[in-house]
Amino acid sequence: MAIFTGAGVAIVTPFNEDGNINRDKLDELIDFHCGHGTDSIIVCGTTGESATMTEEEHIECVKFTIDRVKGRLPVIAGTGSNCTKTAVDMSKEAADYGADGLLLVTPYYNKATQAGLIAHYTEVAKAVKAPIIMYSVASRTGCNIEPATAAKLIKDVDNIVGIKEASGSISQVAKIVEMTDGNLDLYSGNDDQIVPLMALGAKGVISVLSNVAPQETHDICELFFRGDVKGSRELQLKALPLIEQLFCEVNPIPVKRAMALMGMDCGPLRMPLTQLSAEHEESLAKAMKDFGITLV
């Protein structure tokens, strides 16, 4: 059984002006998502600025989210690292505390061979009982999970159950699905490819868009699963201009500004990320209004 189906939000991490985690605002966001169609909360991923968190902050944020969700939605903890030992330690702590699943990005900067990826994911999986979703996003990490590698891991390691696929290559995704023989929980890692990946059997999406349009992102998935492919496709296409603007600068710069425009200010970004440019803010605001989002 999949950890979740539908639209999981790659939730932003709110910060106070002093740079510390804003727990009160994170609590508000959790309640917002629990009441607006979101199907799972993925905490401490790329959108959550995990790369600039200390390990202590990381685990604190995961535990806080699990405590506040109180079982209303599955909570998936991002516990990936380019250091296998660090990934093991964070994964164990998150799983022991009650995370419903773990999301592990491919090692970045030092990268890895395909053999190294197999060793890395297997080592983490041996240390925990929680189900693991691999995250392939070579544009950020420089490290791609090849279809044969995904197939071997899914076959050989019981608690590696899925992949968040953000390569952008439909051909690669199709090959992964074909080689895993239906034993893989596939999630789109790109908001502009939700419907195409569901057509290949995806369970849904791990989404940036869900931060600002959770119900609509859920509906893209739900309509498809109910057999209304036309309705799902139309909503996907309607969202494309907004999705484009949510990535006009590197994520999560635009989405944090979008939330502020909605009256859900989540505070500053941690350097080296900087505030959205005025030019991009104008086009982002227009796309939000065109999609039907009310700005304050």
XYZ file of C-alpha atoms in Angstrom:
296
model
C 0.000 0.000 0.000
C 1.359 3.420 -0.964
C 2.311 5.891 1.760
C -0.131 8.279 0.119
C -1.939 8.915 -3.135
C -2.729 12.349 -4.512
C -0.966 15.645 -3.862
C 1.650 15.807 -1.144
C 2.911 19.276 -0.303
C 6.652 19.881 -0.186
C 6.011 22.319 2.627
C 8.028 25.498 3.082
C 9.782 26.126 6.375
C 8.731 29.451 7.915
C 11.489 31.489 9.563
C 11.413 34.401 11.979
C 13.295 37.559 11.076
C 16.199 36.335 13.204
C 16.415 33.248 11.000
C 15.083 30.730 13.500
C 12.219 28.362 12.640
C 8.846 30.003 13.194
C 6.954 27.218 14.935
C 3.721 29.193 15.246
C 3.590 29.826 11.508
C 4.505 26.215 10.737
C 1.619 25.155 12.968
C -0.709 27.422 10.942
C 0.520 25.951 7.678
C -0.026 22.415 8.920
C -3.627 23.226 9.873
C -4.118 24.947 6.508
C -3.020 21.864 4.600
C -4.997 19.473 6.768
C -8.120 21.473 5.910
C -7.562 22.224 2.222
C -7.222 18.930 0.400
C -3.533 18.156 0.830
C -2.940 14.403 0.914
C 0.446 14.293 2.653
C 2.992 16.662 4.158
C 6.615 16.304 3.101
C 8.760 18.217 5.575
C 12.403 19.286 5.284
C 12.712 18.797 1.563
C 14.262 21.174 -0.947
C 11.289 23.547 -0.687
C 11.725 23.503 3.081
C 15.300 24.815 2.741
C 16.729 21.683 4.335
C 20.134 22.405 2.805
C 20.640 25.316 5.213
C 19.312 23.595 8.330
C 21.495 22.086 10.997
C 20.827 18.429 11.758
C 19.291 19.513 15.070
C 16.913 21.958 13.361
C 16.072 19.350 10.760
C 14.983 16.732 13.266
C 13.244 19.325 15.435
C 11.171 20.426 12.424
C 10.276 16.830 11.549
C 9.216 16.044 15.120
C 7.216 19.265 15.404
C 5.334 18.434 12.208
C 4.538 14.892 13.326
C 3.295 16.195 16.679
C 1.077 18.867 15.133
C -0.355 16.745 12.328
C -1.556 14.212 14.917
C -2.222 11.517 12.340
C -4.506 13.634 10.158
C -2.215 13.148 7.138
C 0.828 11.008 6.421
C 4.057 12.845 7.244
C 7.089 12.093 5.098
C 10.414 13.321 6.419
C 13.153 14.447 4.091
C 16.244 12.816 5.562
C 18.618 12.692 2.605
C 22.251 13.741 2.725
C 25.407 13.441 0.671
C 26.904 11.690 3.701
C 25.477 8.202 4.100
C 26.070 8.164 7.865
C 24.193 11.449 8.273
C 21.315 10.112 6.183
C 21.234 6.974 8.338
C 21.232 8.939 11.596
C 18.502 11.378 10.525
C 16.406 8.606 8.996
C 16.569 6.528 12.173
C 15.547 9.445 14.362
C 12.656 10.477 12.087
C 11.416 6.907 11.671
C 11.679 6.140 15.381
C 9.652 9.274 16.151
C 6.821 8.163 13.884
C 7.355 9.493 10.369
C 5.098 7.612 7.966
C 7.808 7.582 5.326
C 11.193 8.989 4.388
C 12.247 10.917 1.295
C 15.927 10.533 0.424
C 17.493 12.688 -2.248
C 20.463 11.355 -4.178
C 23.839 12.387 -2.711
C 24.840 15.817 -3.985
C 28.189 17.491 -4.656
C 30.255 14.335 -4.141
C 27.618 12.527 -6.255
C 27.925 8.754 -6.659
C 28.190 6.048 -9.255
C 25.145 3.845 -9.764
C 26.879 1.250 -7.593
C 27.354 3.953 -4.991
C 23.665 4.831 -5.101
C 22.744 1.206 -4.550
C 25.107 1.005 -1.582
C 23.877 4.337 -0.163
C 20.156 3.583 -0.337
C 20.617 0.017 0.863
C 22.617 1.169 3.892
C 19.945 3.675 4.927
C 17.127 1.195 4.337
C 18.820 -1.440 6.506
C 18.822 0.990 9.426
C 15.060 1.726 9.459
C 11.719 0.014 9.044
C 9.904 3.023 7.564
C 9.149 2.998 3.820
C 11.565 4.995 1.698
C 10.930 7.106 -1.395
C 14.051 7.828 -3.417
C 14.325 11.317 -4.894
C 15.970 11.690 -8.277
C 16.655 15.318 -9.218
C 19.908 15.453 -11.134
C 19.442 19.145 -11.989
C 20.185 19.886 -8.328
C 22.388 16.992 -7.251
C 24.241 16.073 -10.433
C 23.298 12.477 -9.751
C 20.609 10.578 -11.665
C 18.958 7.330 -10.575
C 19.086 5.230 -13.720
C 16.104 2.957 -14.437
C 18.132 -0.219 -13.876
C 19.314 1.129 -10.505
C 15.777 1.960 -9.399
C 14.607 -1.490 -10.512
C 17.350 -3.269 -8.571
C 16.679 -1.316 -5.372
C 12.921 -1.830 -5.555
C 13.438 -5.553 -6.095
C 16.177 -6.163 -3.528
C 15.255 -3.869 -0.621
C 11.828 -4.391 0.920
C 11.306 -0.941 2.426
C 12.448 1.027 -0.623
C 9.017 1.434 -2.136
C 8.987 4.466 -4.405
C 10.655 7.255 -6.303
C 10.014 10.964 -6.649
C 10.992 11.470 -10.273
C 12.099 14.974 -11.218
C 14.354 14.269 -14.174
C 11.817 15.824 -16.532
C 12.344 12.906 -18.902
C 9.115 11.081 -19.669
C 11.161 8.442 -21.468
C 13.192 7.758 -18.325
C 10.065 7.567 -16.202
C 8.431 5.141 -18.632
C 11.532 2.953 -18.551
C 11.558 2.927 -14.747
C 7.909 1.878 -14.664
C 8.515 -0.828 -17.268
C 11.573 -2.214 -15.454
C 9.943 -2.235 -11.999
C 6.955 -4.236 -13.223
C 4.339 -2.303 -11.258
C 6.137 -2.674 -7.920
C 7.097 0.984 -7.638
C 5.192 3.897 -6.085
C 5.908 6.689 -8.532
C 5.434 10.378 -7.691
C 5.934 13.298 -10.006
C 8.578 15.702 -8.787
C 7.498 18.305 -11.346
C 4.195 20.123 -11.026
C 3.925 20.546 -14.781
C 4.029 16.766 -15.347
C 1.470 15.451 -12.873
C -0.980 14.164 -15.478
C 1.655 12.673 -17.805
C 3.183 10.713 -14.932
C -0.194 9.554 -13.634
C -0.837 8.248 -17.145
C 2.233 6.078 -16.585
C 0.914 4.900 -13.232
C 2.072 7.556 -10.767
C 0.374 7.707 -7.368
C 0.419 11.492 -7.469
C 2.835 14.365 -6.941
C 5.164 15.801 -4.321
C 4.341 19.384 -5.047
C 5.526 22.975 -4.725
C 2.245 24.209 -6.229
C 0.356 22.676 -3.299
C 1.788 25.347 -1.003
C -0.413 27.979 -2.680
C -3.113 25.873 -4.391
C -3.526 22.712 -2.327
C -7.123 21.946 -3.255
C -6.537 22.410 -6.976
C -3.408 20.237 -6.929
C -5.333 17.554 -5.072
C -8.126 17.867 -7.627
C -5.753 17.304 -10.559
C -4.965 13.920 -9.025
C -8.438 13.081 -7.768
C -10.137 13.804 -11.093
C -7.648 11.560 -12.879
C -8.116 8.718 -10.389
C -11.903 8.999 -10.755
C -11.588 8.592 -14.517
C -12.159 12.226 -15.442
C -8.950 12.524 -17.437
C -10.280 15.485 -19.413
C -11.056 17.448 -16.251
C -7.692 16.564 -14.747
C -5.875 17.601 -17.913
C -7.745 20.903 -18.129
C -6.833 21.784 -14.545
C -3.214 20.788 -15.133
C -3.037 23.035 -18.190
C -4.754 25.908 -16.389
C -2.073 25.713 -13.695
C 0.878 25.800 -16.103
C 1.371 29.617 -16.158
C 1.360 29.690 -12.357
C 3.719 26.713 -12.151
C 6.074 28.475 -14.553
C 6.157 31.538 -12.322
C 6.717 29.427 -9.199
C 9.997 28.416 -10.826
C 10.938 31.771 -12.398
C 13.763 31.844 -9.860
C 15.152 28.904 -7.951
C 12.672 27.160 -5.647
C 11.625 28.112 -2.957
C 12.238 31.808 -3.661
C 9.032 32.362 -5.696
C 6.727 30.154 -3.615
C 7.653 31.902 -0.383
C 6.888 35.246 -1.997
C 3.632 33.848 -3.377
C 2.562 32.848 0.105
C 3.306 36.330 1.402
C 1.151 37.765 -1.382
C -1.664 35.528 -0.105
C -1.260 36.859 3.434
C 0.652 33.796 4.610
C 4.057 35.403 5.105
C 6.592 32.720 6.017
C 9.458 35.075 6.682
C 12.839 35.385 5.042
C 14.846 32.899 3.064
C 18.131 31.628 4.363
C 21.179 32.745 2.442
C 22.445 32.150 -0.140
C 18.827 32.408 -1.347
C 17.637 35.981 -1.832
C 14.288 37.696 -2.215
C 12.356 37.507 -5.488
C 13.102 40.313 -7.932
C 10.465 43.020 -8.422
C 10.080 42.082 -12.084
C 9.371 38.447 -11.265
C 7.066 39.378 -8.407
C 4.848 41.279 -10.835
C 4.551 38.309 -13.194
C 4.037 35.924 -10.275
C 1.215 38.036 -8.856
C -0.469 38.183 -12.258
C -0.287 34.405 -12.687
C -1.734 33.891 -9.218
C -4.659 36.222 -9.896
C -5.282 34.632 -13.282
C -5.451 31.240 -11.579
C -8.035 32.568 -9.146
C -5.906 33.044 -6.039
C -6.909 36.025 -3.918
C -4.035 38.373 -3.035
C -3.972 40.655 -0.012
